[in-house]
C-alpha positions as protocol buffer text, in pm:
chain_id: "A"
residue {
  index: 1
  type: MET
  ca { x: 0 y: 0 z: 0 }
}
residue {
  index: 2
  type: ILE
  ca { x: 135 y: 343 z: -98 }
}
residue {
  index: 3
  type: LYS
  ca { x: 146 y: 579 z: 200 }
}
residue {
  index: 4
  type: LEU
  ca { x: 79 y: 947 z: 127 }
}
residue {
  index: 5
  type: LYS
  ca { x: 259 y: 1210 z: 332 }
}
residue {
  index: 6
  type: ASN
  ca { x: 109 y: 1527 z: 475 }
}
residue {
  index: 7
  type: ALA
  ca { x: 287 y: 1863 z: 502 }
}
residue {
  index: 8
  type: ASN
  ca { x: 426 y: 1789 z: 849 }
}
residue {
  index: 9
  type: GLN
  ca { x: 565 y: 1455 z: 742 }
}
residue {
  index: 10
  type: LEU
  ca { x: 721 y: 1605 z: 430 }
}
residue {
  index: 11
  type: ALA
  ca { x: 887 y: 1872 z: 643 }
}
residue {
  index: 12
  type: ARG
  ca { x: 1060 y: 1596 z: 840 }
}
residue {
  index: 13
  type: MET
  ca { x: 1160 y: 1420 z: 519 }
}
residue {
  index: 14
  type: ARG
  ca { x: 1296 y: 1749 z: 388 }
}
residue {
  index: 15
  type: ASN
  ca { x: 1524 y: 1767 z: 690 }
}
residue {
  index: 16
  type: ALA
  ca { x: 1643 y: 1409 z: 638 }
}
residue {
  index: 17
  type: GLY
  ca { x: 1701 y: 1482 z: 270 }
}
residue {
  index: 18
  type: ARG
  ca { x: 1905 y: 1790 z: 352 }
}
residue {
  index: 19
  type: ILE
  ca { x: 2136 y: 1591 z: 578 }
}
residue {
  index: 20
  type: VAL
  ca { x: 2187 y: 1326 z: 309 }
}
residue {
  index: 21
  type: ALA
  ca { x: 2261 y: 1589 z: 45 }
}
residue {
  index: 22
  type: GLU
  ca { x: 2511 y: 1767 z: 268 }
}
residue {
  index: 23
  type: THR
  ca { x: 2679 y: 1439 z: 353 }
}
residue {
  index: 24
  type: LEU
  ca { x: 2722 y: 1353 z: -14 }
}
residue {
  index: 25
  type: SER
  ca { x: 2866 y: 1698 z: -82 }
}
residue {
  index: 26
  type: LEU
  ca { x: 3116 y: 1644 z: 198 }
}
residue {
  index: 27
  type: ILE
  ca { x: 3214 y: 1303 z: 63 }
}
residue {
  index: 28
  type: ARG
  ca { x: 3261 y: 1452 z: -283 }
}
residue {
  index: 29
  type: GLU
  ca { x: 3531 y: 1677 z: -137 }
}
residue {
  index: 30
  type: HIS
  ca { x: 3718 y: 1383 z: 17 }
}
residue {
  index: 31
  type: ALA
  ca { x: 3682 y: 1120 z: -256 }
}
residue {
  index: 32
  type: LYS
  ca { x: 4030 y: 1142 z: -406 }
}
residue {
  index: 33
  type: PRO
  ca { x: 4309 y: 902 z: -501 }
}
residue {
  index: 34
  type: GLY
  ca { x: 4463 y: 739 z: -194 }
}
residue {
  index: 35
  type: VAL
  ca { x: 4162 y: 765 z: 36 }
}
residue {
  index: 36
  type: THR
  ca { x: 4005 y: 442 z: 155 }
}
residue {
  index: 37
  type: THR
  ca { x: 3635 y: 369 z: 137 }
}
residue {
  index: 38
  type: LEU
  ca { x: 3639 y: 316 z: 515 }
}
residue {
  index: 39
  type: GLU
  ca { x: 3772 y: 669 z: 566 }
}
residue {
  index: 40
  type: LEU
  ca { x: 3483 y: 804 z: 359 }
}
residue {
  index: 41
  type: ASP
  ca { x: 3241 y: 602 z: 568 }
}
residue {
  index: 42
  type: ARG
  ca { x: 3374 y: 744 z: 893 }
}
residue {
  index: 43
  type: ILE
  ca { x: 3350 y: 1101 z: 760 }
}
residue {
  index: 44
  type: ALA
  ca { x: 2987 y: 1040 z: 663 }
}
residue {
  index: 45
  type: GLU
  ca { x: 2889 y: 883 z: 994 }
}
residue {
  index: 46
  type: LYS
  ca { x: 3048 y: 1164 z: 1195 }
}
residue {
  index: 47
  type: TYR
  ca { x: 2863 y: 1429 z: 994 }
}
residue {
  index: 48
  type: ILE
  ca { x: 2523 y: 1257 z: 1005 }
}
residue {
  index: 49
  type: ARG
  ca { x: 2540 y: 1207 z: 1381 }
}
residue {
  index: 50
  type: ALA
  ca { x: 2653 y: 1568 z: 1430 }
}
residue {
  index: 51
  type: GLN
  ca { x: 2324 y: 1675 z: 1268 }
}
residue {
  index: 52
  type: GLY
  ca { x: 2129 y: 1478 z: 1528 }
}
residue {
  index: 53
  type: ALA
  ca { x: 2041 y: 1208 z: 1275 }
}
residue {
  index: 54
  type: ILE
  ca { x: 2111 y: 834 z: 1257 }
}
residue {
  index: 55
  type: PRO
  ca { x: 2294 y: 666 z: 966 }
}
residue {
  index: 56
  type: ALA
  ca { x: 2002 y: 484 z: 805 }
}
residue {
  index: 57
  type: PHE
  ca { x: 2199 y: 202 z: 649 }
}
residue {
  index: 58
  type: LYS
  ca { x: 2411 y: 104 z: 950 }
}
residue {
  index: 59
  type: GLY
  ca { x: 2257 y: -212 z: 1092 }
}
residue {
  index: 60
  type: TYR
  ca { x: 1979 y: -215 z: 830 }
}
residue {
  index: 61
  type: ASN
  ca { x: 1919 y: -586 z: 768 }
}
residue {
  index: 62
  type: GLY
  ca { x: 2268 y: -636 z: 910 }
}
residue {
  index: 63
  type: PHE
  ca { x: 2456 y: -395 z: 681 }
}
residue {
  index: 64
  type: PRO
  ca { x: 2774 y: -295 z: 868 }
}
residue {
  index: 65
  type: ALA
  ca { x: 2837 y: 62 z: 753 }
}
residue {
  index: 66
  type: THR
  ca { x: 2698 y: 412 z: 704 }
}
residue {
  index: 67
  type: LEU
  ca { x: 2763 y: 429 z: 329 }
}
residue {
  index: 68
  type: CYS
  ca { x: 2739 y: 185 z: 43 }
}
residue {
  index: 69
  type: THR
  ca { x: 3065 y: 237 z: -147 }
}
residue {
  index: 70
  type: SER
  ca { x: 3059 y: 57 z: -482 }
}
residue {
  index: 71
  type: VAL
  ca { x: 3371 y: 85 z: -699 }
}
residue {
  index: 72
  type: ASN
  ca { x: 3391 y: 28 z: -1075 }
}
residue {
  index: 73
  type: GLU
  ca { x: 3212 y: -301 z: -1156 }
}
residue {
  index: 74
  type: GLN
  ca { x: 3036 y: -295 z: -819 }
}
residue {
  index: 75
  type: VAL
  ca { x: 2675 y: -187 z: -876 }
}
residue {
  index: 76
  type: VAL
  ca { x: 2533 y: -133 z: -527 }
}
residue {
  index: 77
  type: HIS
  ca { x: 2578 y: -230 z: -161 }
}
residue {
  index: 78
  type: GLY
  ca { x: 2958 y: -224 z: -158 }
}
residue {
  index: 79
  type: ILE
  ca { x: 3092 y: -246 z: 198 }
}
residue {
  index: 80
  type: PRO
  ca { x: 3348 y: 20 z: 301 }
}
residue {
  index: 81
  type: GLY
  ca { x: 3690 y: -118 z: 386 }
}
residue {
  index: 82
  type: LEU
  ca { x: 4063 y: -71 z: 339 }
}
residue {
  index: 83
  type: ARG
  ca { x: 4050 y: -40 z: -40 }
}
residue {
  index: 84
  type: SER
  ca { x: 4228 y: 277 z: -152 }
}
residue {
  index: 85
  type: LEU
  ca { x: 4075 y: 463 z: -442 }
}
residue {
  index: 86
  type: GLU
  ca { x: 4291 y: 508 z: -750 }
}
residue {
  index: 87
  type: SER
  ca { x: 4286 y: 762 z: -1031 }
}
residue {
  index: 88
  type: GLY
  ca { x: 4061 y: 625 z: -1304 }
}
residue {
  index: 89
  type: ASP
  ca { x: 3817 y: 460 z: -1063 }
}
residue {
  index: 90
  type: ILE
  ca { x: 3453 y: 552 z: -1027 }
}
residue {
  index: 91
  type: ILE
  ca { x: 3272 y: 510 z: -697 }
}
residue {
  index: 92
  type: SER
  ca { x: 2902 y: 506 z: -619 }
}
residue {
  index: 93
  type: ILE
  ca { x: 2823 y: 658 z: -280 }
}
residue {
  index: 94
  type: ASP
  ca { x: 2477 y: 566 z: -148 }
}
residue {
  index: 95
  type: CYS
  ca { x: 2373 y: 741 z: 173 }
}
residue {
  index: 96
  type: GLY
  ca { x: 2069 y: 742 z: 400 }
}
residue {
  index: 97
  type: ALA
  ca { x: 1974 y: 933 z: 714 }
}
residue {
  index: 98
  type: LEU
  ca { x: 1696 y: 895 z: 970 }
}
residue {
  index: 99
  type: ILE
  ca { x: 1573 y: 1190 z: 1176 }
}
residue {
  index: 100
  type: GLU
  ca { x: 1245 y: 1254 z: 1357 }
}
residue {
  index: 101
  type: GLY
  ca { x: 1122 y: 916 z: 1237 }
}
residue {
  index: 102
  type: TYR
  ca { x: 1165 y: 979 z: 862 }
}
residue {
  index: 103
  type: PHE
  ca { x: 1423 y: 875 z: 606 }
}
residue {
  index: 104
  type: GLY
  ca { x: 1619 y: 1042 z: 330 }
}
residue {
  index: 105
  type: ASP
  ca { x: 1810 y: 846 z: 64 }
}
residue {
  index: 106
  type: ALA
  ca { x: 2033 y: 950 z: -226 }
}
residue {
  index: 107
  type: ALA
  ca { x: 2332 y: 835 z: -427 }
}
residue {
  index: 108
  type: VAL
  ca { x: 2594 y: 979 z: -657 }
}
residue {
  index: 109
  type: THR
  ca { x: 2872 y: 823 z: -862 }
}
residue {
  index: 110
  type: LEU
  ca { x: 3199 y: 1013 z: -854 }
}
residue {
  index: 111
  type: PRO
  ca { x: 3504 y: 1002 z: -1081 }
}
residue {
  index: 112
  type: ILE
  ca { x: 3833 y: 961 z: -899 }
}
residue {
  index: 113
  type: GLY
  ca { x: 4113 y: 1164 z: -1054 }
}
residue {
  index: 114
  type: GLU
  ca { x: 4116 y: 1144 z: -1433 }
}
residue {
  index: 115
  type: VAL
  ca { x: 3874 y: 894 z: -1587 }
}
residue {
  index: 116
  type: GLY
  ca { x: 3830 y: 791 z: -1949 }
}
residue {
  index: 117
  type: GLU
  ca { x: 3571 y: 931 z: -2186 }
}
residue {
  index: 118
  type: ASP
  ca { x: 3369 y: 609 z: -2173 }
}
residue {
  index: 119
  type: LEU
  ca { x: 3330 y: 640 z: -1796 }
}
residue {
  index: 120
  type: GLN
  ca { x: 3252 y: 1010 z: -1823 }
}
residue {
  index: 121
  type: LYS
  ca { x: 2972 y: 923 z: -2063 }
}
residue {
  index: 122
  type: LEU
  ca { x: 2842 y: 648 z: -1833 }
}
residue {
  index: 123
  type: LEU
  ca { x: 2820 y: 890 z: -1540 }
}
residue {
  index: 124
  type: ARG
  ca { x: 2665 y: 1166 z: -1750 }
}
residue {
  index: 125
  type: VAL
  ca { x: 2399 y: 943 z: -1906 }
}
residue {
  index: 126
  type: THR
  ca { x: 2308 y: 784 z: -1573 }
}
residue {
  index: 127
  type: GLU
  ca { x: 2260 y: 1120 z: -1404 }
}
residue {
  index: 128
  type: GLU
  ca { x: 2067 y: 1251 z: -1705 }
}
residue {
  index: 129
  type: SER
  ca { x: 1839 y: 947 z: -1689 }
}
residue {
  index: 130
  type: LEU
  ca { x: 1767 y: 1021 z: -1323 }
}
residue {
  index: 131
  type: LEU
  ca { x: 1670 y: 1379 z: -1406 }
}
residue {
  index: 132
  type: LEU
  ca { x: 1451 y: 1264 z: -1696 }
}
residue {
  index: 133
  type: GLY
  ca { x: 1279 y: 1014 z: -1468 }
}
residue {
  index: 134
  type: ILE
  ca { x: 1223 y: 1278 z: -1203 }
}
residue {
  index: 135
  type: ALA
  ca { x: 1070 y: 1506 z: -1466 }
}
residue {
  index: 136
  type: GLN
  ca { x: 797 y: 1244 z: -1519 }
}
residue {
  index: 137
  type: ALA
  ca { x: 716 y: 1212 z: -1147 }
}
residue {
  index: 138
  type: ASN
  ca { x: 422 y: 1450 z: -1158 }
}
residue {
  index: 139
  type: ALA
  ca { x: 73 y: 1405 z: -1015 }
}
residue {
  index: 140
  type: GLY
  ca { x: -150 y: 1244 z: -1278 }
}
residue {
  index: 141
  type: ASN
  ca { x: 127 y: 1053 z: -1454 }
}
residue {
  index: 142
  type: ARG
  ca { x: 174 y: 678 z: -1420 }
}
residue {
  index: 143
  type: LEU
  ca { x: 466 y: 527 z: -1229 }
}
residue {
  index: 144
  type: TYR
  ca { x: 608 y: 358 z: -1537 }
}
residue {
  index: 145
  type: ASP
  ca { x: 629 y: 693 z: -1714 }
}
residue {
  index: 146
  type: VAL
  ca { x: 924 y: 747 z: -1479 }
}
residue {
  index: 147
  type: SER
  ca { x: 1063 y: 402 z: -1554 }
}
residue {
  index: 148
  type: ASN
  ca { x: 1034 y: 439 z: -1930 }
}
residue {
  index: 149
  type: ALA
  ca { x: 1202 y: 780 z: -1938 }
}
residue {
  index: 150
  type: ILE
  ca { x: 1504 y: 629 z: -1760 }
}
residue {
  index: 151
  type: GLN
  ca { x: 1521 y: 318 z: -1977 }
}
residue {
  index: 152
  type: THR
  ca { x: 1479 y: 504 z: -2305 }
}
residue {
  index: 153
  type: HIS
  ca { x: 1763 y: 746 z: -2236 }
}
residue {
  index: 154
  type: VAL
  ca { x: 1999 y: 480 z: -2106 }
}
residue {
  index: 155
  type: GLU
  ca { x: 1947 y: 234 z: -2389 }
}
residue {
  index: 156
  type: SER
  ca { x: 1957 y: 501 z: -2658 }
}
residue {
  index: 157
  type: ASN
  ca { x: 2311 y: 573 z: -2538 }
}
residue {
  index: 158
  type: GLY
  ca { x: 2419 y: 210 z: -2561 }
}
residue {
  index: 159
  type: PHE
  ca { x: 2404 y: 119 z: -2191 }
}
residue {
  index: 160
  type: SER
  ca { x: 2174 y: -110 z: -1993 }
}
residue {
  index: 161
  type: VAL
  ca { x: 1956 y: -67 z: -1684 }
}
residue {
  index: 162
  type: VAL
  ca { x: 1979 y: -315 z: -1399 }
}
residue {
  index: 163
  type: ARG
  ca { x: 1664 y: -526 z: -1364 }
}
residue {
  index: 164
  type: ASP
  ca { x: 1726 y: -691 z: -1027 }
}
residue {
  index: 165
  type: TYR
  ca { x: 1727 y: -374 z: -816 }
}
residue {
  index: 166
  type: VAL
  ca { x: 1478 y: -89 z: -828 }
}
residue {
  index: 167
  type: GLY
  ca { x: 1379 y: 240 z: -668 }
}
residue {
  index: 168
  type: HIS
  ca { x: 1115 y: 257 z: -398 }
}
residue {
  index: 169
  type: GLY
  ca { x: 875 y: 458 z: -193 }
}
residue {
  index: 170
  type: ILE
  ca { x: 1021 y: 610 z: 123 }
}
residue {
  index: 171
  type: GLY
  ca { x: 900 y: 771 z: 444 }
}
residue {
  index: 172
  type: LYS
  ca { x: 878 y: 623 z: 793 }
}
residue {
  index: 173
  type: ALA
  ca { x: 1042 y: 314 z: 644 }
}
residue {
  index: 174
  type: MET
  ca { x: 1347 y: 312 z: 421 }
}
residue {
  index: 175
  type: HIS
  ca { x: 1168 y: 97 z: 165 }
}
residue {
  index: 176
  type: GLU
  ca { x: 796 y: 146 z: 109 }
}
residue {
  index: 177
  type: ASP
  ca { x: 560 y: 83 z: -178 }
}
residue {
  index: 178
  type: PRO
  ca { x: 572 y: 133 z: -468 }
}
residue {
  index: 179
  type: GLN
  ca { x: 871 y: -37 z: -623 }
}
residue {
  index: 180
  type: ILE
  ca { x: 1008 y: 178 z: -905 }
}
residue {
  index: 181
  type: PRO
  ca { x: 1174 y: -20 z: -1186 }
}
residue {
  index: 182
  type: ASN
  ca { x: 1413 y: 160 z: -1418 }
}
residue {
  index: 183
  type: PHE
  ca { x: 1248 y: -6 z: -1716 }
}
residue {
  index: 184
  type: GLY
  ca { x: 893 y: -52 z: -1839 }
}
residue {
  index: 185
  type: LYS
  ca { x: 625 y: 69 z: -2077 }
}
residue {
  index: 186
  type: PRO
  ca { x: 478 y: 415 z: -2023 }
}
residue {
  index: 187
  type: GLY
  ca { x: 118 y: 462 z: -1916 }
}
residue {
  index: 188
  type: ARG
  ca { x: 129 y: 171 z: -1672 }
}
residue {
  index: 189
  type: GLY
  ca { x: 154 y: 133 z: -1297 }
}
residue {
  index: 190
  type: PRO
  ca { x: -21 y: 328 z: -1021 }
}
residue {
  index: 191
  type: ARG
  ca { x: -129 y: 686 z: -1078 }
}
residue {
  index: 192
  type: LEU
  ca { x: 107 y: 934 z: -912 }
}
residue {
  index: 193
  type: GLU
  ca { x: -57 y: 1149 z: -645 }
}
residue {
  index: 194
  type: VAL
  ca { x: 18 y: 1445 z: -423 }
}
residue {
  index: 195
  type: GLY
  ca { x: 176 y: 1315 z: -103 }
}
residue {
  index: 196
  type: MET
  ca { x: 385 y: 1042 z: -261 }
}
residue {
  index: 197
  type: ALA
  ca { x: 755 y: 1031 z: -170 }
}
residue {
  index: 198
  type: LEU
  ca { x: 978 y: 832 z: -402 }
}
residue {
  index: 199
  type: ALA
  ca { x: 1343 y: 730 z: -413 }
}
residue {
  index: 200
  type: ILE
  ca { x: 1423 y: 718 z: -783 }
}
residue {
  index: 201
  type: GLU
  ca { x: 1756 y: 548 z: -856 }
}
residue {
  index: 202
  type: PRO
  ca { x: 1878 y: 433 z: -1196 }
}
residue {
  index: 203
  type: MET
  ca { x: 2158 y: 175 z: -1182 }
}
residue {
  index: 204
  type: VAL
  ca { x: 2322 y: 166 z: -1523 }
}
residue {
  index: 205
  type: ASN
  ca { x: 2579 y: -79 z: -1658 }
}
residue {
  index: 206
  type: MET
  ca { x: 2824 y: -25 z: -1939 }
}
residue {
  index: 207
  type: GLY
  ca { x: 2768 y: -381 z: -2059 }
}
residue {
  index: 208
  type: THR
  ca { x: 2506 y: -642 z: -1971 }
}
residue {
  index: 209
  type: TYR
  ca { x: 2230 y: -561 z: -1724 }
}
residue {
  index: 210
  type: GLU
  ca { x: 2294 y: -892 z: -1546 }
}
residue {
  index: 211
  type: VAL
  ca { x: 2439 y: -879 z: -1196 }
}
residue {
  index: 212
  type: GLN
  ca { x: 2544 y: -1114 z: -919 }
}
residue {
  index: 213
  type: THR
  ca { x: 2611 y: -1090 z: -545 }
}
residue {
  index: 214
  type: LEU
  ca { x: 2955 y: -1160 z: -399 }
}
residue {
  index: 215
  type: LYS
  ca { x: 3026 y: -1399 z: -112 }
}
residue {
  index: 216
  type: ASP
  ca { x: 2996 y: -1116 z: 142 }
}
residue {
  index: 217
  type: ARG
  ca { x: 2620 y: -1138 z: 66 }
}
residue {
  index: 218
  type: TRP
  ca { x: 2601 y: -764 z: 4 }
}
residue {
  index: 219
  type: THR
  ca { x: 2821 y: -640 z: -279 }
}
residue {
  index: 220
  type: VAL
  ca { x: 2643 y: -659 z: -615 }
}
residue {
  index: 221
  type: VAL
  ca { x: 2865 y: -663 z: -925 }
}
residue {
  index: 222
  type: THR
  ca { x: 2810 y: -676 z: -1299 }
}
residue {
  index: 223
  type: LYS
  ca { x: 2832 y: -1027 z: -1442 }
}
residue {
  index: 224
  type: ASP
  ca { x: 3069 y: -912 z: -1717 }
}
residue {
  index: 225
  type: ASN
  ca { x: 3285 y: -708 z: -1474 }
}
residue {
  index: 226
  type: ARG
  ca { x: 3228 y: -389 z: -1670 }
}
residue {
  index: 227
  type: PRO
  ca { x: 3165 y: -61 z: -1486 }
}
residue {
  index: 228
  type: SER
  ca { x: 2834 y: 50 z: -1338 }
}
residue {
  index: 229
  type: ALA
  ca { x: 2698 y: 386 z: -1221 }
}
residue {
  index: 230
  type: HIS
  ca { x: 2423 y: 476 z: -974 }
}
residue {
  index: 231
  type: PHE
  ca { x: 2246 y: 806 z: -906 }
}
residue {
  index: 232
  type: GLU
  ca { x: 1950 y: 860 z: -674 }
}
residue {
  index: 233
  type: HIS
  ca { x: 1727 y: 1134 z: -532 }
}
residue {
  index: 234
  type: THR
  ca { x: 1438 y: 1131 z: -288 }
}
residue {
  index: 235
  type: VAL
  ca { x: 1152 y: 1334 z: -436 }
}
residue {
  index: 236
  type: ALA
  ca { x: 808 y: 1437 z: -312 }
}
residue {
  index: 237
  type: ILE
  ca { x: 495 y: 1521 z: -508 }
}
residue {
  index: 238
  type: THR
  ca { x: 346 y: 1824 z: -331 }
}
residue {
  index: 239
  type: GLU
  ca { x: 55 y: 2062 z: -379 }
}
residue {
  index: 240
  type: ASN
  ca { x: 305 y: 2302 z: -535 }
}
residue {
  index: 241
  type: GLY
  ca { x: 458 y: 2046 z: -770 }
}
residue {
  index: 242
  type: LEU
  ca { x: 755 y: 1815 z: -758 }
}
residue {
  index: 243
  type: GLU
  ca { x: 1026 y: 1874 z: -497 }
}
residue {
  index: 244
  type: VAL
  ca { x: 1368 y: 1708 z: -487 }
}
residue {
  index: 245
  type: LEU
  ca { x: 1438 y: 1658 z: -116 }
}
residue {
  index: 246
  type: THR
  ca { x: 1802 y: 1550 z: -150 }
}
residue {
  index: 247
  type: ARG
  ca { x: 1937 y: 1829 z: -369 }
}
residue {
  index: 248
  type: CYS
  ca { x: 2179 y: 2078 z: -215 }
}
């Protein structure tokens, strides 16, 4: 069941979204060659807690860290550790925060040092697909209008969208209805309404859309070991139109 949010609830989600956005901006400043993913995780946790919030991912279904840090062929759910980032890498940073009983969730994929043109294109197209999907998240549209906008842009640029992981509703729980695939035919799915809060998150692979999970039971990688990118925003459909809650 899709849970609609009132103005008071959206105000709390706006606060959670702000903290997530500020955390990602801080991580962007520190994500450079030589830094470890664990160092990034500690920076994020310190900042989130300083805002009076709780790292939403830490302990969620047993996940051990504040951030998901997914490097190169890792798609999502990478566990921070002692891996040092190198020039030419890309890293997806997925971050969530919980404050006053409501969640915010967003992700960005960052280039480390100098990256090749193919990776630059992958990042650009993935972020563009997110913005195109968000543009369809208006009251009166269908959910799969969002999905189709993402898929069409990604595939027209020669990439593929992950099928096994999707976006989601968000609010008092990290994951609520509806699920939001990054593929599908337009004009289908539930009608979008004022009060919906959605975490829209294209995961885009340079090669095949097929993925698999590593032995750590968390880290998802591409089956062909080619790079993947991930961008996400939490958005709300309000009386005044669409609002991106996780944009600085």
